[in-house]
Short mmCIF file of C-alpha atoms in Angstrom, two decimals:
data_model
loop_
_atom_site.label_atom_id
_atom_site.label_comp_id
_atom_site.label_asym_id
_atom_site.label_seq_id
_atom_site.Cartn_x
_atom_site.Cartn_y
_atom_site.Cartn_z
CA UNK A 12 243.28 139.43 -25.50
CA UNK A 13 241.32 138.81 -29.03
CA UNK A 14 243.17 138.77 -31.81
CA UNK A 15 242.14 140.63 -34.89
CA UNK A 16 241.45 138.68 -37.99
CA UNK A 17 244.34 139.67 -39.91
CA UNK A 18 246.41 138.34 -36.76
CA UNK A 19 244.31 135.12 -36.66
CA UNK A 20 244.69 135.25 -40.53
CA UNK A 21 248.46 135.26 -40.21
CA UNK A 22 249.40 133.37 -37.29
CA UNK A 23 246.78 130.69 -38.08
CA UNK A 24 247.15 130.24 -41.58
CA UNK A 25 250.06 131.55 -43.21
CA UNK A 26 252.27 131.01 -41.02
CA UNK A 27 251.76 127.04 -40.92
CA UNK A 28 251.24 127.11 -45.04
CA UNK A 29 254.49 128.89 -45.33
CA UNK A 30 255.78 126.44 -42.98
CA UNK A 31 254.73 123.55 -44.99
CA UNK A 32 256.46 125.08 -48.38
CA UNK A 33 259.36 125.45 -46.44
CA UNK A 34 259.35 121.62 -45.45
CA UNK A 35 258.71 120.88 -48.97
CA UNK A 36 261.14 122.71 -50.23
CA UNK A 37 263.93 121.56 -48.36
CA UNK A 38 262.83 117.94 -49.12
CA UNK A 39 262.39 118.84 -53.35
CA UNK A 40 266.03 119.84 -52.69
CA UNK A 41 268.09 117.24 -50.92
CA UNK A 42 266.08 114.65 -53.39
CA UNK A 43 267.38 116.61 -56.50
CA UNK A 44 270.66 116.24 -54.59
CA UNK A 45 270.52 112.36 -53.91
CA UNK A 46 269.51 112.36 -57.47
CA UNK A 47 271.73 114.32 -58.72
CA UNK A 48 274.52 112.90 -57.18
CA UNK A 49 273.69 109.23 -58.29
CA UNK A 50 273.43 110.28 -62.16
CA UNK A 51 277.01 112.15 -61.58
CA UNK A 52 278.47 108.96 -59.73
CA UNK A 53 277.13 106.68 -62.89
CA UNK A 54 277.88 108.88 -65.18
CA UNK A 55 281.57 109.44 -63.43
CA UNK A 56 281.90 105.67 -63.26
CA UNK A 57 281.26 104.79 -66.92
CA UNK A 58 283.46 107.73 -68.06
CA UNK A 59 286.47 106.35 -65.95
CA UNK A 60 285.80 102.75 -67.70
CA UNK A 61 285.95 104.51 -70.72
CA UNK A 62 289.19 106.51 -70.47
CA UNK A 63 290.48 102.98 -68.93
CA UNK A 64 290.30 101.70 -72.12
CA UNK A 65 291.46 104.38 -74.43
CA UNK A 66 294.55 104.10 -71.65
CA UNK A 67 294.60 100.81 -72.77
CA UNK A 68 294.36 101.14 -76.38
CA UNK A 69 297.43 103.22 -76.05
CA UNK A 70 299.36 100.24 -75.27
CA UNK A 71 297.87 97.86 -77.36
CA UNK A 72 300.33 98.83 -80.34
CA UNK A 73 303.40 98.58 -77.98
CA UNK A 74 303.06 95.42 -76.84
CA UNK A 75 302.16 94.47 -80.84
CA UNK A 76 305.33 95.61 -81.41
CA UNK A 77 307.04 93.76 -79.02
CA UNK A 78 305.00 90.86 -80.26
CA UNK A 79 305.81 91.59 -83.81
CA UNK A 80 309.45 91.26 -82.90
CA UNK A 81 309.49 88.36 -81.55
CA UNK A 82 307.10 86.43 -84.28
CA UNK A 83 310.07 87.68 -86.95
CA UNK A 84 312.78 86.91 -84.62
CA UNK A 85 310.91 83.20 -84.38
CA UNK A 86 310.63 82.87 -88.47
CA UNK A 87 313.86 84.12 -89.38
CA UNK A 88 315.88 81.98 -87.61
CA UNK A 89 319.26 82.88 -89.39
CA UNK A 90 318.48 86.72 -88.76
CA UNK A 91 321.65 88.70 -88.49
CA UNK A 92 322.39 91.06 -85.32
CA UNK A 93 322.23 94.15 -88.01
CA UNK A 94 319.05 92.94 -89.17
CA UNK A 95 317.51 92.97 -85.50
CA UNK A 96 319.55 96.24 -85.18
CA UNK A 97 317.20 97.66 -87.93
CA UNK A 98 314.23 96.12 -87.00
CA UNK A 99 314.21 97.75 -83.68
CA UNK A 100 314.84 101.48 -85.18
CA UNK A 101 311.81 100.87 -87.29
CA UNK A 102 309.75 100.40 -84.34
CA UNK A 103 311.14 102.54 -82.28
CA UNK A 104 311.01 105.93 -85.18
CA UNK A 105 307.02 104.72 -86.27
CA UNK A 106 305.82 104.78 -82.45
CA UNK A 107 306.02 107.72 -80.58
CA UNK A 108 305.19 106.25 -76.83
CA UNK A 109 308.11 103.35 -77.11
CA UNK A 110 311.20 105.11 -75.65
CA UNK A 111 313.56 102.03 -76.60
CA UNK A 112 313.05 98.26 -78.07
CA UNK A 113 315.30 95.15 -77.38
CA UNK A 114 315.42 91.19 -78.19
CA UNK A 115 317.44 89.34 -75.55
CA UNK A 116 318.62 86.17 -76.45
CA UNK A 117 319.31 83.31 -74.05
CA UNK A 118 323.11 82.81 -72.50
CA UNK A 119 325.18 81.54 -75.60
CA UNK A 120 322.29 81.13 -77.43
CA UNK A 121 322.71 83.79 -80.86
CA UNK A 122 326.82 83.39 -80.67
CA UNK A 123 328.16 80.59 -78.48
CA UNK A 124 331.45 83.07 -78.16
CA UNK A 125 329.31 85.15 -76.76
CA UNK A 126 327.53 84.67 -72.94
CA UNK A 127 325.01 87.27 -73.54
CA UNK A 128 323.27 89.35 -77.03
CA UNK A 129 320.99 91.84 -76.42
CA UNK A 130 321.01 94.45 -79.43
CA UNK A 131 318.57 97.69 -78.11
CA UNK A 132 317.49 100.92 -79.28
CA UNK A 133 315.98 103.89 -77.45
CA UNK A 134 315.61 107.46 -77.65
CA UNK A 135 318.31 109.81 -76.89
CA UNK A 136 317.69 114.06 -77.63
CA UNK A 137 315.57 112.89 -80.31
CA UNK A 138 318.01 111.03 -81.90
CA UNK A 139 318.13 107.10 -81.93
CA UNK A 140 320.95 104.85 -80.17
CA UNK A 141 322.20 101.13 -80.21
CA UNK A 142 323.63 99.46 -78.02
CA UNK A 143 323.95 95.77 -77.01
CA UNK A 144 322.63 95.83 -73.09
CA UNK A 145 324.84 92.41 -72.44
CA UNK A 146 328.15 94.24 -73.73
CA UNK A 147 327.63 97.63 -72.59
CA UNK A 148 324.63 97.63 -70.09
CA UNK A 149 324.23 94.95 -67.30
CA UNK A 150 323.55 91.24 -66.95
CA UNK A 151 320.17 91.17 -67.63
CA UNK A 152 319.79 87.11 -66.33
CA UNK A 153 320.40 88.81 -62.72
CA UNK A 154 317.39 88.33 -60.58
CA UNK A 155 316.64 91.92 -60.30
CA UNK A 156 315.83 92.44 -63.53
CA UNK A 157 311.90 91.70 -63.91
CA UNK A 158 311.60 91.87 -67.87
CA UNK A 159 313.69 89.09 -67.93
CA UNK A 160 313.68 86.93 -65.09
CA UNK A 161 309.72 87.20 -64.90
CA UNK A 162 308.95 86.38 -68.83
CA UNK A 163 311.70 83.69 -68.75
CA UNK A 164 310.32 81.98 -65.49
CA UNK A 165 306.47 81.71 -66.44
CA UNK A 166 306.68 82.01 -70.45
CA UNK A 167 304.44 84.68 -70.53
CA UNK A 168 303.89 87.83 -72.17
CA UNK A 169 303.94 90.60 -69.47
CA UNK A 170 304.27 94.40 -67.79
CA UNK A 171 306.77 95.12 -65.21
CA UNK A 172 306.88 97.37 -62.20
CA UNK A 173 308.56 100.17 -62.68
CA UNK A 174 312.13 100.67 -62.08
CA UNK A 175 314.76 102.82 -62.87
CA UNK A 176 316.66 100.88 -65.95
CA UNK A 177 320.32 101.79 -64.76
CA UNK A 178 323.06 100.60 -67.44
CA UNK A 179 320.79 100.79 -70.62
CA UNK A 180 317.72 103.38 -71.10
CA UNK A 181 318.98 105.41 -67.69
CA UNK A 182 315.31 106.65 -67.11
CA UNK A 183 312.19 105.41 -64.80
CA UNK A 184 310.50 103.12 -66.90
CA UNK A 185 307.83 100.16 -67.34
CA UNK A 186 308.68 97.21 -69.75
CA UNK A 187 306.35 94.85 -71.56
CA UNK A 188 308.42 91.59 -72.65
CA UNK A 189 307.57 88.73 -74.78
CA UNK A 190 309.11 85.21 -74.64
CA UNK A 191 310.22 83.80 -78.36
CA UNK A 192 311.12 80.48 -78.84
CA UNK A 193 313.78 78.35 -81.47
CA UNK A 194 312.64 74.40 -81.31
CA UNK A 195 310.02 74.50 -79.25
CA UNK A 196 312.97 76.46 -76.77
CA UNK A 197 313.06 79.20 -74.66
CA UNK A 198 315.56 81.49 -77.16
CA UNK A 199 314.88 84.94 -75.63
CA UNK A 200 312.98 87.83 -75.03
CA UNK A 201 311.50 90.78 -77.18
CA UNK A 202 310.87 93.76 -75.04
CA UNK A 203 309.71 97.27 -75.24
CA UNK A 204 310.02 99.99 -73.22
CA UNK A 205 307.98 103.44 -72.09
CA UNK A 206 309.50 106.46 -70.26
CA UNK A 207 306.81 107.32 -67.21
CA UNK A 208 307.90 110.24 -67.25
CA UNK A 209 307.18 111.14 -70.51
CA UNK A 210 304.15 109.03 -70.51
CA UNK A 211 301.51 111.90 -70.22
CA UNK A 212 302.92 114.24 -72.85
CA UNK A 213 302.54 111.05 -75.33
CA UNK A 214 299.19 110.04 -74.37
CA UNK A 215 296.54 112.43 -74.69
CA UNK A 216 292.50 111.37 -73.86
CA UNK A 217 290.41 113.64 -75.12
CA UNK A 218 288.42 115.70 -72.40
CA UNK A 219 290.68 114.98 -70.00
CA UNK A 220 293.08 117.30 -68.15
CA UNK A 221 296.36 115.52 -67.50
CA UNK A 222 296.38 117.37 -63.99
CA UNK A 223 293.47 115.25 -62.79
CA UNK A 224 294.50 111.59 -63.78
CA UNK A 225 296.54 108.48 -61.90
CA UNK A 226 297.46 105.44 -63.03
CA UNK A 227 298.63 102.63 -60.43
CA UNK A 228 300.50 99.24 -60.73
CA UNK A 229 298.87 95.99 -59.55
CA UNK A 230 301.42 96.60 -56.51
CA UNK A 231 300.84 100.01 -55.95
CA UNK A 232 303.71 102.18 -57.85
CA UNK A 233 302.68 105.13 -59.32
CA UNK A 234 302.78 104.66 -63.05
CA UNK A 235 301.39 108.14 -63.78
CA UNK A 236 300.38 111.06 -61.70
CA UNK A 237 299.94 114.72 -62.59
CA UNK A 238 303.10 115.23 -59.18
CA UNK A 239 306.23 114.28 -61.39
CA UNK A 240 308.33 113.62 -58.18
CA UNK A 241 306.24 110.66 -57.20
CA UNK A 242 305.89 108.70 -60.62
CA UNK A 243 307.77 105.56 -59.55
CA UNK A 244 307.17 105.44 -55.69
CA UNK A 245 304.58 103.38 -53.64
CA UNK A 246 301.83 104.80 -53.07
CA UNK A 247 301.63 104.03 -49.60
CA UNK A 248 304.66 105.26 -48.97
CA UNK A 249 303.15 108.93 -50.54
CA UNK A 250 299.87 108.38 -48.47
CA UNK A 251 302.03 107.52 -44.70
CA UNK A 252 304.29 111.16 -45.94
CA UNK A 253 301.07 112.83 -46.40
CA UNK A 254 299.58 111.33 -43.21
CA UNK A 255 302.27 112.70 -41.19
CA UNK A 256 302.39 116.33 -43.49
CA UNK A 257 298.95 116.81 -42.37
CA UNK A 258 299.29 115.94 -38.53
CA UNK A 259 302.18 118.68 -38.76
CA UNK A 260 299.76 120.87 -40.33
CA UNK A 261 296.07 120.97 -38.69
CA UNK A 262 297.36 119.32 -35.45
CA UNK A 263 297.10 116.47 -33.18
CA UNK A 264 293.32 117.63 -32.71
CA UNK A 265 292.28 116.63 -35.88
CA UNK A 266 293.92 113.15 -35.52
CA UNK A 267 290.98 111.46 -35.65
CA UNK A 268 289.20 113.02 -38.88
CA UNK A 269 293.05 112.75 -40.36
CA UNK A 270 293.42 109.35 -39.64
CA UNK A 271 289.98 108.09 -41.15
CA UNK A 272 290.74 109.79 -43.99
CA UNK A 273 293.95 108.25 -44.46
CA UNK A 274 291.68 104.70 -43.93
CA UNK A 275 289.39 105.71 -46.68
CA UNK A 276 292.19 106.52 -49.23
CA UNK A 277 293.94 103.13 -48.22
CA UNK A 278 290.39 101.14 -48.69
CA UNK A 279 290.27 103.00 -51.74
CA UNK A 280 293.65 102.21 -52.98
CA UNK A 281 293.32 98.07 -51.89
CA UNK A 282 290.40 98.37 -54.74
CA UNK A 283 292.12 99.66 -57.64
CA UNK A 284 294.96 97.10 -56.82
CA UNK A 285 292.10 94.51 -56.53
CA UNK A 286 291.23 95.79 -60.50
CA UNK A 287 288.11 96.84 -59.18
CA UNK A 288 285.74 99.38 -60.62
CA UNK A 289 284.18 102.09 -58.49
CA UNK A 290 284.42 105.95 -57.01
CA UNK A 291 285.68 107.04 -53.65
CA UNK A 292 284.40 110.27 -51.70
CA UNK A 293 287.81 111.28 -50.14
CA UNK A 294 289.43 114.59 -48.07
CA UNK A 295 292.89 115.51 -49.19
CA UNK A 296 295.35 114.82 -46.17
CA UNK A 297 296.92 118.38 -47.20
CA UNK A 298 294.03 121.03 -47.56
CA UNK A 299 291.28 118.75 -45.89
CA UNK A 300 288.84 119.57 -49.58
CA UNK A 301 286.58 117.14 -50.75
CA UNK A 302 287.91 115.08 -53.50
CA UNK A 303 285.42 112.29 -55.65
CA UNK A 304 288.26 109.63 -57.30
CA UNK A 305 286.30 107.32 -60.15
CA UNK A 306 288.90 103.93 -61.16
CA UNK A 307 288.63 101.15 -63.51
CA UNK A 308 291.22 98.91 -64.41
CA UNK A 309 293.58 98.86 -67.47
CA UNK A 310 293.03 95.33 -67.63
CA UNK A 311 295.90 94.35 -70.64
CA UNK A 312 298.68 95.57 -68.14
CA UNK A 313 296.99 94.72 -64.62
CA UNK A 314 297.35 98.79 -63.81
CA UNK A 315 294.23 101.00 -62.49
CA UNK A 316 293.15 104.42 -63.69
CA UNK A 317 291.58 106.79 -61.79
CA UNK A 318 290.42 110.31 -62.21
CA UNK A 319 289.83 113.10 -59.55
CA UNK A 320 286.82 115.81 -59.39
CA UNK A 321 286.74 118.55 -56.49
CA UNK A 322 283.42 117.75 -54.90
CA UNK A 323 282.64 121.63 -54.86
CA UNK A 324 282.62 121.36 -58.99
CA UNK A 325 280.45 118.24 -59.13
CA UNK A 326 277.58 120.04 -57.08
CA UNK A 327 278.28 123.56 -58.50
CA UNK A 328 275.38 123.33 -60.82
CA UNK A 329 273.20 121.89 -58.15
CA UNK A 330 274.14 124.52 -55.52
CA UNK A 331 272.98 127.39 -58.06
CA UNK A 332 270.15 125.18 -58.51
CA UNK A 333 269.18 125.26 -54.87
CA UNK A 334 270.08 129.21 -54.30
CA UNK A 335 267.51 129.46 -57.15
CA UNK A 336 265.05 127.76 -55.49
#
């Protein structure tokens, strides 16, 4: 059978032309996508450094303050308990992140009739509170108590894990403690303390929704996370619960997909704790949606940021950009 021209026309030229656009098309498109997706991973990267460091500028003046106490407590050798009483409210009243401020002296060491001195005072319904921790809290030279044992053991300045401070402040907290020193001797510790649970209502980064920010210790406790209920746990233990929430959920069919997933958050979470900087393409163990995670490390207290962006937002613009095309 001949064809007409217009067929010939059509099946011999248009349609391989069109074919061709098609082709090139599809190509313009996943390259604006590569492209697109580098720039946002950069970008992503440097913003997380960023907001790292304004985390960390947050805590600069706390652990000044704790250093500030114990420079005074150094110079002013004959300083009276009242006087360290007073010095601590000051801090405490002019810095809205420090829940509570102590100097800890060394066993006999302020009052040889006395085995232990540590004046401290925190917040309490917006009121502030003294109290001596070695009278009325706890033996603070046991070994459990990091601030102390940890500073006194390697001299130096320092952020502990946190822990719930049972017998003085009575909340979930972190500590940052400074050694101070009589005669070239250990005399005691200056210390300062922030709630983490009240951590994200004092610090505020601008451009940056609360909701969508973490912050890790170097061993994994959660320092900050927009879930109250898990500020203070391991993180691995939160990961292994969500691990086995999700089996429960999708089924042992998607064991598989739900246990590399689980792999890619722990690879993920080894880097932060490694003070690493970087992003992570990760599915939630829950809903199975695409998450991006960006972290840099706070590098004055050895903890790791991180920030989260739904994958569907990051390529909504370039998705609108394609149906366009």
């Amino acid at each position: 059978m001949t064809l007409s021209f217009r067929k010939a026309l059509l099946i011999y030229t248009l349609i391989p032309i069109i074919s061709i656009f098609i082709a090139f098309t599809i190509e313009n498109l996943v390259t604006i996508k590569n492209e697109t997706q580098q720039l946002i991973e950069q970008h992503m990267i440097d913003l997380s450094v960023s907001y790292a460091n304004i985390f960390d500028g947050f805590l600069k003046p706390i652990e000044g303050a704790a250093k500030t106490n114990a420079d005074l407590i150094e110079l002013h050798q004959d300083v009276t308990e009242e006087d360290i009483y007073q010095l601590l409210e000051l801090q405490v009243e002019h810095n809205p992140i420090i829940y509570g401020a102590a100097v800890a002296f060394m066993p006999r060491q302020f009052d040889e009739n006395r085995r232990l001195v540590a004046p401290y005072v925190y917040r309490k319904k917006g009121k502030l509170k003294r109290m001596d921790i070695g009278e009325s809290g706890y033996d603070y030279t046991d070994s459990e108590w990091e601030w102390w044992n940890d500073t006194v053991a390697t001299g130096q300045a320092r952020w502990t894990e946190p822990y719930f401070d049972e017998g003085a402040g009575n909340i979930l907290m972190s500590t940052y403690s400074v050694p101070f020193y009589r005669d070239g001797n250990l005399w005691g510790v200056s210390t300062v303390d922030i709630s983490l649970h009240e951590i994200s209502d004092k610090i505020q980064i601008p451009g940056v929704n609360v909701q969508d920010i973490s912050v890790l210790s170097s061993r994994g406790l959660i320092i900050l996370s927009p879930k109250q209920e898990i500020i203070g746990k391991s993180i691995f233990d939160v990961v292994r619960q969500g691990f086995h929430k999700a089996l429960e959920l999708h089924g042992k069919e998607d064991r598989k997909t739900i246990e590399a997933n689980e792999g890619r958050i722990l690879d993920s979470i080894d880097a932060m704790m490694a003070g690493k900087t970087g992003m992570a393409d990760l599915t939630s163990l829950q809903n199975m949606e695409n998450f991006w995670y960006f972290f840099a490390p706070i590098k004055s207290a050895k903890w790791s940021f991180s920030i989260q962006v739904k994958e569907s937002e990051v390529f909504e613009s370039v998705y609108q950009r394609a149906w366009y095309s």
